[in-house]
Structures are given as C-alpha cells and as structure tokens.
Coordinates of C-alpha atoms and ligand atoms in Angstrom, one line a residue:
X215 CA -25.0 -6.0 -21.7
X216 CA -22.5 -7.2 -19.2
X217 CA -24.5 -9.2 -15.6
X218 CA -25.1 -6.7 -13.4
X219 CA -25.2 -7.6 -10.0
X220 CA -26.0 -5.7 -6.7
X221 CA -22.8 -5.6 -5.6
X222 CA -19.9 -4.7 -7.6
X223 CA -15.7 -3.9 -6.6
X224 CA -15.4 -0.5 -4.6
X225 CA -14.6 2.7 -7.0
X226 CA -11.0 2.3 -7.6
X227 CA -10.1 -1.1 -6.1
X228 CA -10.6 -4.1 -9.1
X229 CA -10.2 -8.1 -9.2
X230 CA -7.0 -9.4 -10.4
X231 CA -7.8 -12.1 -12.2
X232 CA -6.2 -15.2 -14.0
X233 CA -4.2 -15.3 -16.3
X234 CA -2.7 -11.4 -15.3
X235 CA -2.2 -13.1 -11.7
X236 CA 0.4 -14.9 -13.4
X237 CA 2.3 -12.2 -14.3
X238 CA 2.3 -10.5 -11.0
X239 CA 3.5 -13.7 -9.2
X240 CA 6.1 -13.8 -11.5
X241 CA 7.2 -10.8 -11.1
X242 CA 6.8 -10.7 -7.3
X243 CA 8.9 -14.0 -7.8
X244 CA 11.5 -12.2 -9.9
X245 CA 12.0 -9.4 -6.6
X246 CA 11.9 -12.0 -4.2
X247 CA 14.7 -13.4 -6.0
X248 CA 16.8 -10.0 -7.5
X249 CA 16.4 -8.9 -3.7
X250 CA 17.6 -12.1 -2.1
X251 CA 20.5 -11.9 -4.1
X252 CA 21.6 -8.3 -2.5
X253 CA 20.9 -9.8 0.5
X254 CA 17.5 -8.4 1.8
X255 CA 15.0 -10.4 4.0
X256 CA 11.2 -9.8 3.2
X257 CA 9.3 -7.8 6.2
X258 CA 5.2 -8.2 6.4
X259 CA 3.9 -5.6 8.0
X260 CA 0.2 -5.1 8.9
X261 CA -1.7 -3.4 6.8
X262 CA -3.5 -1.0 9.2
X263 CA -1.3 1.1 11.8
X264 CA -2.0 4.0 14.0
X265 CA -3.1 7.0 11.8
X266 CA -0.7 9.1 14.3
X267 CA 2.0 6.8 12.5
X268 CA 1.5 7.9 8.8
X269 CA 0.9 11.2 10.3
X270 CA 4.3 11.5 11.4
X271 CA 6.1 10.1 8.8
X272 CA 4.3 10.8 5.6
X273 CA 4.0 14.5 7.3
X274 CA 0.3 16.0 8.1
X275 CA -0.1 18.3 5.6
X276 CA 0.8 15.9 2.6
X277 CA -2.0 15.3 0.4
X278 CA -1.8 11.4 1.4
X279 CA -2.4 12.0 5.0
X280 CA -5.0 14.9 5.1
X281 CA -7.3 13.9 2.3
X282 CA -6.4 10.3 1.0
X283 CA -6.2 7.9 4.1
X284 CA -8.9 5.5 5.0
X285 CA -9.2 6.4 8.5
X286 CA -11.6 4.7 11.3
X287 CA -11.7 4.7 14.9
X288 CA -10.8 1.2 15.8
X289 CA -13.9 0.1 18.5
X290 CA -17.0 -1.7 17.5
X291 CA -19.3 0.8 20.2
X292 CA -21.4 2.4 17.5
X293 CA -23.7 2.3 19.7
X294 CA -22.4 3.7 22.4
X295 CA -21.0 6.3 21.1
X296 CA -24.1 7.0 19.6
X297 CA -25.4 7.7 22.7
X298 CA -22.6 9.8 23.8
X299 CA -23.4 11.7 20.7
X300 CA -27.0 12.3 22.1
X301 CA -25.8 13.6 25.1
X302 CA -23.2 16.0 23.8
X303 CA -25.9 17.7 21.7
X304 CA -29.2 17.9 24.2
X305 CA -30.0 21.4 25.3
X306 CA -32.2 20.2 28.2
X307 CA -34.7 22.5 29.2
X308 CA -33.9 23.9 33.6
X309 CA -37.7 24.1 33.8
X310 CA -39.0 21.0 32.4
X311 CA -38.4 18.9 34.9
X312 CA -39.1 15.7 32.2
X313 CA -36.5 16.6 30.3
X314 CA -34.2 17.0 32.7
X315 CA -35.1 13.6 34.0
X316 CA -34.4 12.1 30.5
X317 CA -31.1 13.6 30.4
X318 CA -30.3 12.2 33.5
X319 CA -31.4 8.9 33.3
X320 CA -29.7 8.8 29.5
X321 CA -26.3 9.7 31.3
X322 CA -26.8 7.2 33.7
X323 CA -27.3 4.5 31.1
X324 CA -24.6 5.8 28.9
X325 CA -22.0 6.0 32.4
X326 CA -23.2 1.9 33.2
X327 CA -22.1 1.1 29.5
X328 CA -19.1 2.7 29.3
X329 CA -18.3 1.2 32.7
X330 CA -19.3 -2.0 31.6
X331 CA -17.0 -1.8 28.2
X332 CA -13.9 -0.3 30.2
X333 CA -14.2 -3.4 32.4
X334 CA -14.5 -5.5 29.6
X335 CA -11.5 -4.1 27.6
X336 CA -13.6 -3.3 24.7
X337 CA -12.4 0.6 25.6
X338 CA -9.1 1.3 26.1
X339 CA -8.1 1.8 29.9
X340 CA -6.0 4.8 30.3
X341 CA -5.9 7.9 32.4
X342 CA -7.7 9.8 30.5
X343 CA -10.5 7.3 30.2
X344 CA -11.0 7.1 34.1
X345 CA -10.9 10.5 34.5
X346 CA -13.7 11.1 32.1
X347 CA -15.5 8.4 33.7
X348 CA -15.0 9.5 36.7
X349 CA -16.7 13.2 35.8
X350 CA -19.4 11.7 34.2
X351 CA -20.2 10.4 37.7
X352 CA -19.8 13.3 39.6
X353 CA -21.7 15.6 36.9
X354 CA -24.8 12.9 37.0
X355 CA -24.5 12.7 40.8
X356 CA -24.7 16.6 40.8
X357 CA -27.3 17.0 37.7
X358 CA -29.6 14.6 40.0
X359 CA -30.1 17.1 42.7
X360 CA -32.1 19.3 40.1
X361 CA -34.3 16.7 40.0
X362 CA -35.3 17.1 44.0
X363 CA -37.4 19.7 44.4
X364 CA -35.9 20.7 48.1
X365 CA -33.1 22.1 45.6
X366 CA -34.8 24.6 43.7
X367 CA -32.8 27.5 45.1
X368 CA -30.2 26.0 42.6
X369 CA -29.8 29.3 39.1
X370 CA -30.1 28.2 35.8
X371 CA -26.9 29.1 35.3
X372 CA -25.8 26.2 37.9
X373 CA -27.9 23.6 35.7
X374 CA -26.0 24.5 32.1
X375 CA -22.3 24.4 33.7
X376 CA -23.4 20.9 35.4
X377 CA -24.6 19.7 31.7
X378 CA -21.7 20.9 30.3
X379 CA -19.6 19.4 32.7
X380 CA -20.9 16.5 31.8
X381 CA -20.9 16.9 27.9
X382 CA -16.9 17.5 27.8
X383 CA -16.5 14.6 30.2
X384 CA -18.4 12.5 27.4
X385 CA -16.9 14.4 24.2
X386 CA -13.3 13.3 26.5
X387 CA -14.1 9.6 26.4
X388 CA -11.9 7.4 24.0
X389 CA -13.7 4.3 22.3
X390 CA -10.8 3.0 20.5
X391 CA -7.8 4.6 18.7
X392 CA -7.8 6.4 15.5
X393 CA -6.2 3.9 12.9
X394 CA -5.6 4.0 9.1
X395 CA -5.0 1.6 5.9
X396 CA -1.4 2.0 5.4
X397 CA -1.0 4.8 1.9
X398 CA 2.6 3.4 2.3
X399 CA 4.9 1.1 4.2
X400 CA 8.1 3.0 4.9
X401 CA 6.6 4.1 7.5
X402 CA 5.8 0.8 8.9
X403 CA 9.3 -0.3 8.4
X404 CA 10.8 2.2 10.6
X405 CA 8.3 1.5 13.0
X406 CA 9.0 -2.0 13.0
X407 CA 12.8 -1.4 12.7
X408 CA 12.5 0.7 16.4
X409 CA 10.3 -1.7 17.9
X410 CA 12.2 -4.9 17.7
X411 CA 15.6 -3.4 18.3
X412 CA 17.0 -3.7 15.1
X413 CA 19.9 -1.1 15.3
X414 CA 21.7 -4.3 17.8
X415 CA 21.4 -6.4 14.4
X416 CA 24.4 -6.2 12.0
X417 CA 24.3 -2.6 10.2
X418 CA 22.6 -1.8 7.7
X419 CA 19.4 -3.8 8.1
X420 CA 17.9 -4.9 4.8
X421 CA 14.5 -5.3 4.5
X422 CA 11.8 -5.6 1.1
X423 CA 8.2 -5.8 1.3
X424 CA 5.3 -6.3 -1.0
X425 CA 1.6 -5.5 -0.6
X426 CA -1.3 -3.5 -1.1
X427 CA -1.8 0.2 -0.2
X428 CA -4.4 2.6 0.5
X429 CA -5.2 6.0 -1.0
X430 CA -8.4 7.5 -1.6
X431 CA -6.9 9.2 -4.7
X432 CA -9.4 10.1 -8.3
X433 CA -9.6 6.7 -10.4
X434 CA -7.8 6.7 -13.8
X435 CA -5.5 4.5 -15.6
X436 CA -2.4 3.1 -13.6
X437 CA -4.0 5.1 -10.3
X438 CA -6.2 3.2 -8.0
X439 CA -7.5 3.5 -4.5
X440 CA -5.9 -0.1 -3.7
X441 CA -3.0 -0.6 -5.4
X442 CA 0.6 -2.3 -5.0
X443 CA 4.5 -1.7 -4.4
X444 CA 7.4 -3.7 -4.3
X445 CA 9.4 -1.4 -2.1
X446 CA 12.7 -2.2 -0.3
X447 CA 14.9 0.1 3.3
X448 CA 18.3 0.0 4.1
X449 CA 18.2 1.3 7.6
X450 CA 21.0 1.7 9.8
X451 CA 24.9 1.6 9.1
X452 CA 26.8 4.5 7.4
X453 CA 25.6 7.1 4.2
X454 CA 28.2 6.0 2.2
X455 CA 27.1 6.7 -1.5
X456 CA 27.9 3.0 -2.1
X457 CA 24.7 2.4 -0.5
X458 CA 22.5 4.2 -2.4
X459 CA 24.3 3.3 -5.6
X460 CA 23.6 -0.6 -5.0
X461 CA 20.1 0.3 -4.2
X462 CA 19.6 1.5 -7.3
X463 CA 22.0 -1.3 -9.1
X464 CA 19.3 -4.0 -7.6
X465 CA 16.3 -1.6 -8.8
X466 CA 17.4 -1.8 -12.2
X467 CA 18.4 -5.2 -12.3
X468 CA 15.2 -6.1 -11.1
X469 CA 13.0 -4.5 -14.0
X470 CA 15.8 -6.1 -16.2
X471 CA 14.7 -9.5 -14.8
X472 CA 11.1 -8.5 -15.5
X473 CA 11.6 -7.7 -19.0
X474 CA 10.6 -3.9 -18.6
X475 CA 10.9 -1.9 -21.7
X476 CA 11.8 1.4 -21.8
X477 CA 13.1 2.2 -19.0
X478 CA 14.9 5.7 -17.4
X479 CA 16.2 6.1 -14.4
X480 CA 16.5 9.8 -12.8
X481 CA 18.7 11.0 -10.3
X482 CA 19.1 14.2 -8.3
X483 CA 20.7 15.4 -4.8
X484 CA 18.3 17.5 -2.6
X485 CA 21.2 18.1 0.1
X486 CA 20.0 18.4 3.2
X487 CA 17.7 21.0 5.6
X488 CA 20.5 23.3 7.0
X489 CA 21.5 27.1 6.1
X490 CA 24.1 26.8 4.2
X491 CA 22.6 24.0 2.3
X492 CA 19.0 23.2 1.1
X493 CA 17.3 25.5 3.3
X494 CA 19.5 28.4 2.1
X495 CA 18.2 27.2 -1.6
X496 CA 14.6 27.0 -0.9
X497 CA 14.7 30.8 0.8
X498 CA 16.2 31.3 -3.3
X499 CA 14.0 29.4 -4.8
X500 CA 10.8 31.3 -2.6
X501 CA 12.7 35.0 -3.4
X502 CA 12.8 33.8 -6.8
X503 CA 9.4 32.8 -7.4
X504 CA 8.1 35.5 -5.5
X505 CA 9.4 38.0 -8.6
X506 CA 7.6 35.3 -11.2
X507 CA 4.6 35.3 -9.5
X508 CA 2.1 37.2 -11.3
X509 CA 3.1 34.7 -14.4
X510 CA 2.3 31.2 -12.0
X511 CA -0.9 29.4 -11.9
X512 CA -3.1 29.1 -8.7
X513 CA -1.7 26.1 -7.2
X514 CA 2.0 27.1 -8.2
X515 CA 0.8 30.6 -6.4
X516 CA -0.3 29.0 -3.1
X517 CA 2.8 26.7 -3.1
X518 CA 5.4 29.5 -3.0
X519 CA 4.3 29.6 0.8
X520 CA 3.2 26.1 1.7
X521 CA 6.4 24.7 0.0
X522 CA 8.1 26.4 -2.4
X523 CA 9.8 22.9 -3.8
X524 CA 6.6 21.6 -5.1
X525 CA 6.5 24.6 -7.5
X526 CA 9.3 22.4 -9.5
X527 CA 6.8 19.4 -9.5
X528 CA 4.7 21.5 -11.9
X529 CA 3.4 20.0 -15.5
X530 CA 1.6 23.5 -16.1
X531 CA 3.1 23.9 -20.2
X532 CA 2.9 27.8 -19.7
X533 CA 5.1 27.6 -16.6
X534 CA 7.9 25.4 -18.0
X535 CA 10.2 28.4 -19.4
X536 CA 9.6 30.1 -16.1
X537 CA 10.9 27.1 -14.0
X538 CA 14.0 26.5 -16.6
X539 CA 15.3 29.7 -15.1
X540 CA 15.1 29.2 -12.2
X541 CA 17.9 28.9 -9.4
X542 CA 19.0 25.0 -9.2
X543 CA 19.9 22.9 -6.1
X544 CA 22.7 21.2 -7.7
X545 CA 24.4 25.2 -7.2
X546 CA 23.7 25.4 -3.8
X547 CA 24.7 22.3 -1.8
X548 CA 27.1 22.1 0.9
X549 CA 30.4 21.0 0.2
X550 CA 29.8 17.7 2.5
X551 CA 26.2 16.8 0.3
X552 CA 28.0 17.9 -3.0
X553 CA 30.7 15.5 -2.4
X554 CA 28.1 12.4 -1.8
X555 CA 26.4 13.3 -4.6
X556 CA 29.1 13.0 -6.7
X557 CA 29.9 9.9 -5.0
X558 CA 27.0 8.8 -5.9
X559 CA 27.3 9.3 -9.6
X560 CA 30.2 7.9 -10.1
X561 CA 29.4 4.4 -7.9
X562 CA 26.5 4.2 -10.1
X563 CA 29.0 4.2 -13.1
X564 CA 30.8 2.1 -11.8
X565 CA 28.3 -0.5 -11.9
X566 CA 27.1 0.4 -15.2
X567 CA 24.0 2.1 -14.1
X568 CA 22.7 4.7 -16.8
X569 CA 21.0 7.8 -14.8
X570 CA 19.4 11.0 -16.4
X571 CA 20.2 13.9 -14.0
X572 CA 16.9 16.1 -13.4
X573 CA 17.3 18.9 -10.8
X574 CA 13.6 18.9 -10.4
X575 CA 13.0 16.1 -9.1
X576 CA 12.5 16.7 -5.3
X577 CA 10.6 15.8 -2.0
X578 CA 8.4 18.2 -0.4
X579 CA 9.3 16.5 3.9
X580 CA 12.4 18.2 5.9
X581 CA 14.0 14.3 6.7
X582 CA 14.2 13.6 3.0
X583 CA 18.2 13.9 2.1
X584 CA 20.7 13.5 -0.5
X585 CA 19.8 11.3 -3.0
X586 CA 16.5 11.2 -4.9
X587 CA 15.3 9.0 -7.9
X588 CA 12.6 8.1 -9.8
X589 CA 12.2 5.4 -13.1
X590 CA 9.9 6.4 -15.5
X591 CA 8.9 3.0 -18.3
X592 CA 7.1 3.1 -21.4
X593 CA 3.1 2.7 -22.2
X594 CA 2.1 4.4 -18.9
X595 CA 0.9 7.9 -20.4
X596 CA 0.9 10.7 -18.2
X597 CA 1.5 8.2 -14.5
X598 CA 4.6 6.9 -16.2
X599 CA 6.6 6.6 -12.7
X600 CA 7.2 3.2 -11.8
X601 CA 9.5 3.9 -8.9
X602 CA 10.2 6.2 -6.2
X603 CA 12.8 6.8 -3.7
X604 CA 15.4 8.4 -1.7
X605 CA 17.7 8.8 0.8
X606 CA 15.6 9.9 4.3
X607 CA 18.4 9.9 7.4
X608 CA 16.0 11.5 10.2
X609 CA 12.7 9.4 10.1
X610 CA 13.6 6.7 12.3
X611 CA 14.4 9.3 14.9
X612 CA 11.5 11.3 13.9
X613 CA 9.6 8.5 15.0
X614 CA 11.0 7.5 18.5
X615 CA 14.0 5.9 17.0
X616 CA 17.6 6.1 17.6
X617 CA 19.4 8.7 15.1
X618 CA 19.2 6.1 11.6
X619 CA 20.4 6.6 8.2
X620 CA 17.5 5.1 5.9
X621 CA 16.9 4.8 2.2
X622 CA 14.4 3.2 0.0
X623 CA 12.3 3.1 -2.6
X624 CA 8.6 1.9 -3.9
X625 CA 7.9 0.2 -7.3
X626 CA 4.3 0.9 -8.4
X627 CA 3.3 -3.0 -8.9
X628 CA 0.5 -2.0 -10.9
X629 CA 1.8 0.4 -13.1
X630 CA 4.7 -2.3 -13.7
X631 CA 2.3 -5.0 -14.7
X632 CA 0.6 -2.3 -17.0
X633 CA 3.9 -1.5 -18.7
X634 CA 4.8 -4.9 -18.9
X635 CA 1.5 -5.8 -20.8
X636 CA 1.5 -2.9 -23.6
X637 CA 5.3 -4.4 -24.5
X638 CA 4.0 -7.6 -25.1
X639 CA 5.2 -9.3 -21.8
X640 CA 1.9 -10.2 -20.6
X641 CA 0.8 -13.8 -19.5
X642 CA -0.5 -16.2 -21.5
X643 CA -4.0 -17.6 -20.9
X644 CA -3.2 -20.8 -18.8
X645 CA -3.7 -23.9 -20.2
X646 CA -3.2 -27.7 -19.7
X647 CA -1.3 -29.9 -20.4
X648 CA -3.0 -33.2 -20.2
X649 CA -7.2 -33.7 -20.4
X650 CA -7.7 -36.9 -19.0
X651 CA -10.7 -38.4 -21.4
X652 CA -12.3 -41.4 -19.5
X653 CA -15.1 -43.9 -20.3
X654 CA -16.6 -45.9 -17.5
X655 CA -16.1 -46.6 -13.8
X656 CA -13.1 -49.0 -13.8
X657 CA -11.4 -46.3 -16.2
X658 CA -12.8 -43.6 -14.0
X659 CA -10.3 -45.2 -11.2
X660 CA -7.0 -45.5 -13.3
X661 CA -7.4 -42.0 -14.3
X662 CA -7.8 -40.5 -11.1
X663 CA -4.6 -42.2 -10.2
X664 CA -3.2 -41.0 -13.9
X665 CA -4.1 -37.7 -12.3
X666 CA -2.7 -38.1 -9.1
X667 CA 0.9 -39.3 -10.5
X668 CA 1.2 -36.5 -13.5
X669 CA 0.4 -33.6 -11.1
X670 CA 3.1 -34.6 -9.0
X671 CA 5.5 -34.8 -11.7
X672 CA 4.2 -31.1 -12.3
X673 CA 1.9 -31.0 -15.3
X674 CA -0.8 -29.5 -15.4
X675 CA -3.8 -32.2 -15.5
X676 CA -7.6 -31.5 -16.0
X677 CA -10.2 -34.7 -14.7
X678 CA -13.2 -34.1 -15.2
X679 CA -16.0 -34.4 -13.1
X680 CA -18.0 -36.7 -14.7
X681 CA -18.1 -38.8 -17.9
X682 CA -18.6 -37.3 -21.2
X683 CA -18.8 -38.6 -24.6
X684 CA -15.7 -39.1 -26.2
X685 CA -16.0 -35.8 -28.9
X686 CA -17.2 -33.8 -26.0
X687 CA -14.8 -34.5 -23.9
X688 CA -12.2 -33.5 -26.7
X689 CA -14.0 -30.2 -27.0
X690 CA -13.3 -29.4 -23.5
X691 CA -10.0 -30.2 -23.6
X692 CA -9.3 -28.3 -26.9
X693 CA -11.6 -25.5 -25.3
X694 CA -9.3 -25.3 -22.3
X695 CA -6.2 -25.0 -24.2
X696 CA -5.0 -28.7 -23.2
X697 CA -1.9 -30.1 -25.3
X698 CA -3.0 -33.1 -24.9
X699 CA -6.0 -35.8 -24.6
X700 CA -5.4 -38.7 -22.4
X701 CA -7.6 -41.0 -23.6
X702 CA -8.7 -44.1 -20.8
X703 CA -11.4 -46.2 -21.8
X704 CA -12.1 -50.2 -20.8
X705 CA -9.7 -51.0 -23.1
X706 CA -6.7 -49.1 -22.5
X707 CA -7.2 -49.7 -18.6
X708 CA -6.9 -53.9 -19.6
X709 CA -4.0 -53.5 -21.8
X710 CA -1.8 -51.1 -19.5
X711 CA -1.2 -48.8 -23.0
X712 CA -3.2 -45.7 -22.9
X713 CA -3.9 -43.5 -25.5
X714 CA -2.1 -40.3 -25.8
X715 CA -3.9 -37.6 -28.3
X716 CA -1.7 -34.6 -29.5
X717 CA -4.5 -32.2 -29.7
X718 CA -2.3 -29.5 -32.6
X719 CA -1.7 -32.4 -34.6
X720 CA -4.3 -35.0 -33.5
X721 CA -1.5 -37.6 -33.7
X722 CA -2.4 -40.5 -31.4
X723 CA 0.2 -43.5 -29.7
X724 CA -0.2 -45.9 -27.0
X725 CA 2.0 -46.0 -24.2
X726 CA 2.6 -47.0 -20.7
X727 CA 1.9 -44.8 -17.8
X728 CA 5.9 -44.7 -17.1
X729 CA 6.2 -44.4 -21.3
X730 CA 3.8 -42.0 -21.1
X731 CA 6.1 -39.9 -18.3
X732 CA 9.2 -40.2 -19.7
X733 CA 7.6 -38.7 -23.3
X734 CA 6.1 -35.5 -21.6
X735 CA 8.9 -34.5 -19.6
X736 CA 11.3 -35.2 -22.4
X737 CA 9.5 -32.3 -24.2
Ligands
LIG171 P1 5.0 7.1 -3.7 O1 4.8 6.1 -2.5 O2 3.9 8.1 -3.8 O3 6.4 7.6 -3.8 O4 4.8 6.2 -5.0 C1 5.7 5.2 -5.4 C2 5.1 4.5 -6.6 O5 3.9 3.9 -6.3 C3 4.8 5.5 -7.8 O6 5.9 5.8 -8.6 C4 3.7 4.8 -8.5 O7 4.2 3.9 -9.4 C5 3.0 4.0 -7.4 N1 1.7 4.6 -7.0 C6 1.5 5.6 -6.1 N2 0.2 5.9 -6.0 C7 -0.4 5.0 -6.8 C8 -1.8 4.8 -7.0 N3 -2.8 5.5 -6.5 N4 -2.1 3.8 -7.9 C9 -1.2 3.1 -8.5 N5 0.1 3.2 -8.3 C10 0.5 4.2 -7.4

C-alpha cells in the first residue's frame, strides 16, 4: 500500500516531478524561443487580481467566473469581522436591559477595532469606510441612551431602527477587497497593457506569458484545478488578417518545435456583434432552434435563451443531425468581416498553414470578433484541445482602456505534456554522467575538486557524501544511471592518472584530469 500521510496535494492540483519537469522546461524553453523569434517579450503577471477584473473580462455569467474562481476577501480580520458578524445577527431584547448592554458594549469594542485597523491601514480607507464608521458611532452614541433609565419614554420601535442603523453600518464596512486566483491571464494582460501606457509603445505590443491557473473545475484526465498555459496578446496596432495569420504561423511552429503529433488546427470567423452581422445570425440561430426545441436536451433547452451560440458547443450524439442543419455564420457575415476572414485564409496559405474550417467553433462574450481557433493533438481523449484563441477587439476598452484591437491565444501546458508523452516524446529519467568513486581523505579532496572542475565544463557529476566500498559505490552509480565511474583512490591521486570506468562496457583507462576532459567532451 502506498505511505499515507496526513497531508496529501489538494483535489485536482498534483506535484510535477522529475524527470516529467524536464519536459516541461523544455518545452517552456522551446516557446520562449519560437516566441522570441516573432518578436514577443514575456509579461509576468501576478497570479491573484481583483475578482471585479475576471469578472469583467471573462464576463459574469461564464461558468469560470460564477462557479470556478478561487475567490477570498483579501484582509487578515477574521476576527473582526467575526464580530461584525455577531452584531449583524443579535436580536437584542428592548426590555432586557442586560442584553441591551451587551450589544452595546460589543459595538463599542467592535467600533475601537475597526478604528484601530483603519488607522493602521490593515482596512482599506475610503469613503465608504468612514462613513460607516462614522454611523456606527452615532448609532452606539444613540443605542446608549436606552441604557439610561431617565429615557424610558423612548418605543420599542425607536430601539429596533437604532439596532438596525447600526447593523447596515456594520454589514457597509469593507475589510479588504474581493480578489481571485487568476482562471486566466488575458485578462491580466489588458489590464497591464492599460496601466502602464502601452498604446504610446510601438503598435502592436507583443507580449507571451506562462504560468499556472486556477479553476475549481471536476478532476479528470488532462483537467485540473491548477493547471498551465503558454498563452501569447497582440494588442494594439491595426486588424489586418496578417496578424492573426502570423499568430497562428508561430502557434504551429511552436508544437512543431515540441515534437507534437497529430496535430489540427481549426479555424472559423464569428464576425462581429452588430445587426447586419453576428447579431442578426444569432436572432437566426435562436428562431431556428426555437422550431427544434422539443428534440434538444435540457442544457441545449436552457441555452437557446442564455446564449443561443453555445447550443453549437454541444457533444450530445442525438443532437448532432439537428445542429448540421442548422443556419451557419459563415452565411451571414458582413461584407467588411467576410472579407477579413477570407483574408485570413488565404495569409494562412500563404505561410503554409493547414486549417480545417468548422463553423461551430465559437465564443459565447459580445467582444470576441472575427477570427477563432482551436488545435486539437492526439492521445488526449475527449479534452483533446490544446489551444484556444481568437481575435477580441473591445476588451481593453471594456476594461478602462483606450479602443484596442487584441488577439491571442492559450496552449493547455498540461494537456501538451500529456500528448507529448503518449507519442513517445517524454523525458528520459535523468542520469549522470560521471560517479566520482573515492577511497580515503587525501582522495576525498582531489575529487571534490574533480567535481568542482567537470560540473563547470557541464556534466553532470554525482560525489557522494561519504566513502563507500569500492562495489558499492559502483552500485550507486550503476543505480543512478551514471555513464561512468570515476574511480580516485590513494593511488590514482599520487600518480595524477585516474581511473575512468565505462559503466555499459566496464572498460577501464587511466587518464589525466585534462585527458580525462578532453575524452568526455569529445563524445
Ligand atoms: P481556455 O482558457 O478555456 O480557452 O482554455 C485554453 C486551453 O487551456 C484549453 O484548450 C486547454 O488545453 C487548457 N485548459 C483549460 N482548462 C483546463 C483545465 N482545467 N485543466 C487543464 N487544462 C485546461
């Protein structure tokens, strides 16, 4: 039975572990690279934003935002709050005048410790935050007077407006802004794009970015709650189709470079949200569906109001003849979208970029535009998507930016690695390439210097520890996978020849330490 120990990786989050971490730096290596070469510059963004951010961008009602995100208020006043909870849901008694006492002297406490923490800048300061504060201190001032008992012409009806005076300044109070593990980063890009003025660099700005994510979405193979994309923006500049062609030119040379099997890349226009263009389809699409509906599943059902798009998304077998009838986008774009979308075939011919047009392949938010794609790769099953992307001109404005064309795309990193294992690409356990056997203390010293001077000419040495017996010592090495034994015993350090041990063909020769050099880099 494996070790079980108390504490174990979070559902859906898992180590990455050696040798696999070899393969993903090489392929992070490989898009640092492919992208350098098209002349992006890597952004880091952080990894947790203002949930109001994804909220925008990613659009509230997505399934990301409203169910997936790992939100948290960002403030460390549990306790506080906790009292602030307490107070929002007393019902003190008018006629018990202990209760009421408690209640006031609870307020009071909770009013000196939020002072304390505004002053402090553990809350933020704003407005609002005084304001409520403020209340609080004229609702205890004027819950106190119950306590007197010169008052007690004052109704009960006086005594529950006073309390919940008090309970909406409390509920009002802000302990720290709502924030979330970024599901995405395109998101972050346009944020960061805005905030340091990029639209006065040179147009289009190129930027590529690698990292974890975050979505709370059901466990299975190639779909984790943390996982990783490779995803690259062109913001700024013009819409030529150019753009979007070369996009996709770098995509595909960069699973080239990785060795990805399989791959097919899809393309499809979604025009954009006007009348005459995509909106005009989708009231189509929604008229059309509408006569189909008794044949739909639920979720197809539901969607023909929420958004009719998604219907095309659907992997239901008994609605595939249904949806092969129905009315296409590719009929009902504007002349202006039609013509870039032809563009954009033809400049991904040019470049010798094979595409599989599929109509269905759309995006459910109004500021995605023109040009979508997706790259499906082999050994994946049923999350065989490797890549996402499209063309989404109205998000930088959307989120307080200047009007900004924008395109881009994320590469499932995981799902990539996955694919790249079941072809045979994986890494190879990692081995070494000299185990430096020593034998007593004067020999100890040459070989940590043998050490020294082999990993700087960039092989990969093991020394160990302490001294073992000669046959033990070549089980470890063999054990680790070494190529070869360095052997370094009294007699070898007098001489100046050490022993070199092929460990595939247990050959043995005696050779310098520069000898010794010049014979493993000449391999
Ligand atoms: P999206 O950001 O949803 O367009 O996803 C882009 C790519 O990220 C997909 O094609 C997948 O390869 C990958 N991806 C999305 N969600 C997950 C997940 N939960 N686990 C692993 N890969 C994912």
């Amino acid at each position: 039975m494996a070790n079980k120990s108390k504490f174990q990786a979070i559902r859906g989050t898992r180590d990455l572990l050696p040798p696999e971490t070899a393969l993903w730096n090489r392929v992070e290596q490989t898009a640092h690279e492919v992208f350098t070469t098209f002349g992006f510059g890597e952004i880091r963004p952080p990894i947790f934003e203002p949930t109001e951010l994804f909220a925008r961008a990613v659009g509230g009602e997505t399934d990301i935002v409203s169910k997936e995100m790992y939100s948290f208020p960002d403030h460390t006043l549990w306790g506080v709050e906790g009292q602030r909870t307490n107070i929002i849901l007393r019902r003190p008694n008018f006629e018990d005048i202990r209760a009421v006492s408690l209640f006031v002297s609870q307020v009071d406490d909770f009013i000196s410790q939020v002072d304390v923490a505004l002053k402090a800048g553990e809350m933020p300061k704003t407005n609002d935050n005084d304001r409520a504060l403020e209340q609080l201190r004229s609702g205890s001032d004027r819950i106190s007077t119950f306590l007197v008992p010169s008052t007690a012409g004052l109704s009960e009806e006086q005594f529950k407006l006073t309390v919940a005076f008090i309970q909406d300044a409390a509920a009002a109070l802000k302990f720290g802004d709502q924030v979330s593990l970024r599901p995405e980063a395109t998101a972050s890009v346009c944020r960061a794009y805005i905030e340091h003025n990029m639209q006065q660099l040179p147009q289009p700005v190129k930027l590529y970015y690698m990292g974890p994510m975050f979505r709370r979405e059901r466990p299975q193979k190639g779909r984790y709650r943390q996982f990783y994309q490779i995803g690259a923006e062109i913001l700024g500049g013009p819409d030529a189709p150019a753009i979007d062609a070369e996009l996709i030119e770098m995509l595909m040379t960069f699973f080239d470079k990785c060795g990805l099997q399989g791959t097919e890349l899809s393309i499809n226009s979604i025009g954009h949200a006007a009348d005459n263009c995509r909106r005009g389809y989708v009231a189509r699409l929604k008229a059309e569906l509408e006569r189909v509906k008794d044949k739909l599943g639920a979720d197809s059902q539901r969607r023909i109001e929420t958004n009719p798009l998604r219907v095309l998304d659907s992997k239901l077998d008994h609605e595939q003849p249904i949806i092969e009838k129905l009315p296409r986008i590719a009929d009902h774009l504007c002349d202006e979208c039609k013509t870039h979308y032809a563009a954009v075939k033809h400049e991904l011919e040019l470049r010798g970029v094979i595409y599989r047009e599929n109509w269905r392949l759309v995006r459910g938010l109004d500021y995605y535009m023109r040009t979508t794609f997706e790259i499906t790769a082999q050994g994946l099953g049923s999350q065989n998507a490797v890549c996402g992307g499209g063309r989404y001109d109205g998000l930088v404005e959307l989120l307080g930016g200047p009007p900004t064309k924008g395109i881009g795309f994320a590469i499932g990193e995981d799902r990539l690695i996955l694919s790249l294992q079941e072809s045979g690409k994986g890494a190879a356990p990692q081995g070494r390439d000299v185990y430096i056997a020593w034998m007593g203390e004067r020999a100890y010293a040459t070989a940590i210097r043998a050490a020294k001077d082999l990993r700087n000419a960039g092989f990969r040495v093991e020394l160990p520890p302490t001294e073992l017996k000669f046959g033990k010592a070549l089980e470890r090495a063999s054990k680790l996978g070494s190529r070869f034994a360095l052997i370094l015993g009294d007699n070898e350090v007098q001489s100046g020849e050490w022993t070199l041990k092929n460990l595939a063909t247990s050959e043995q020769q005696k050779l310098t330490e520069q000898a010794l050099l010049d014979y493993l880099h000449g391999l």
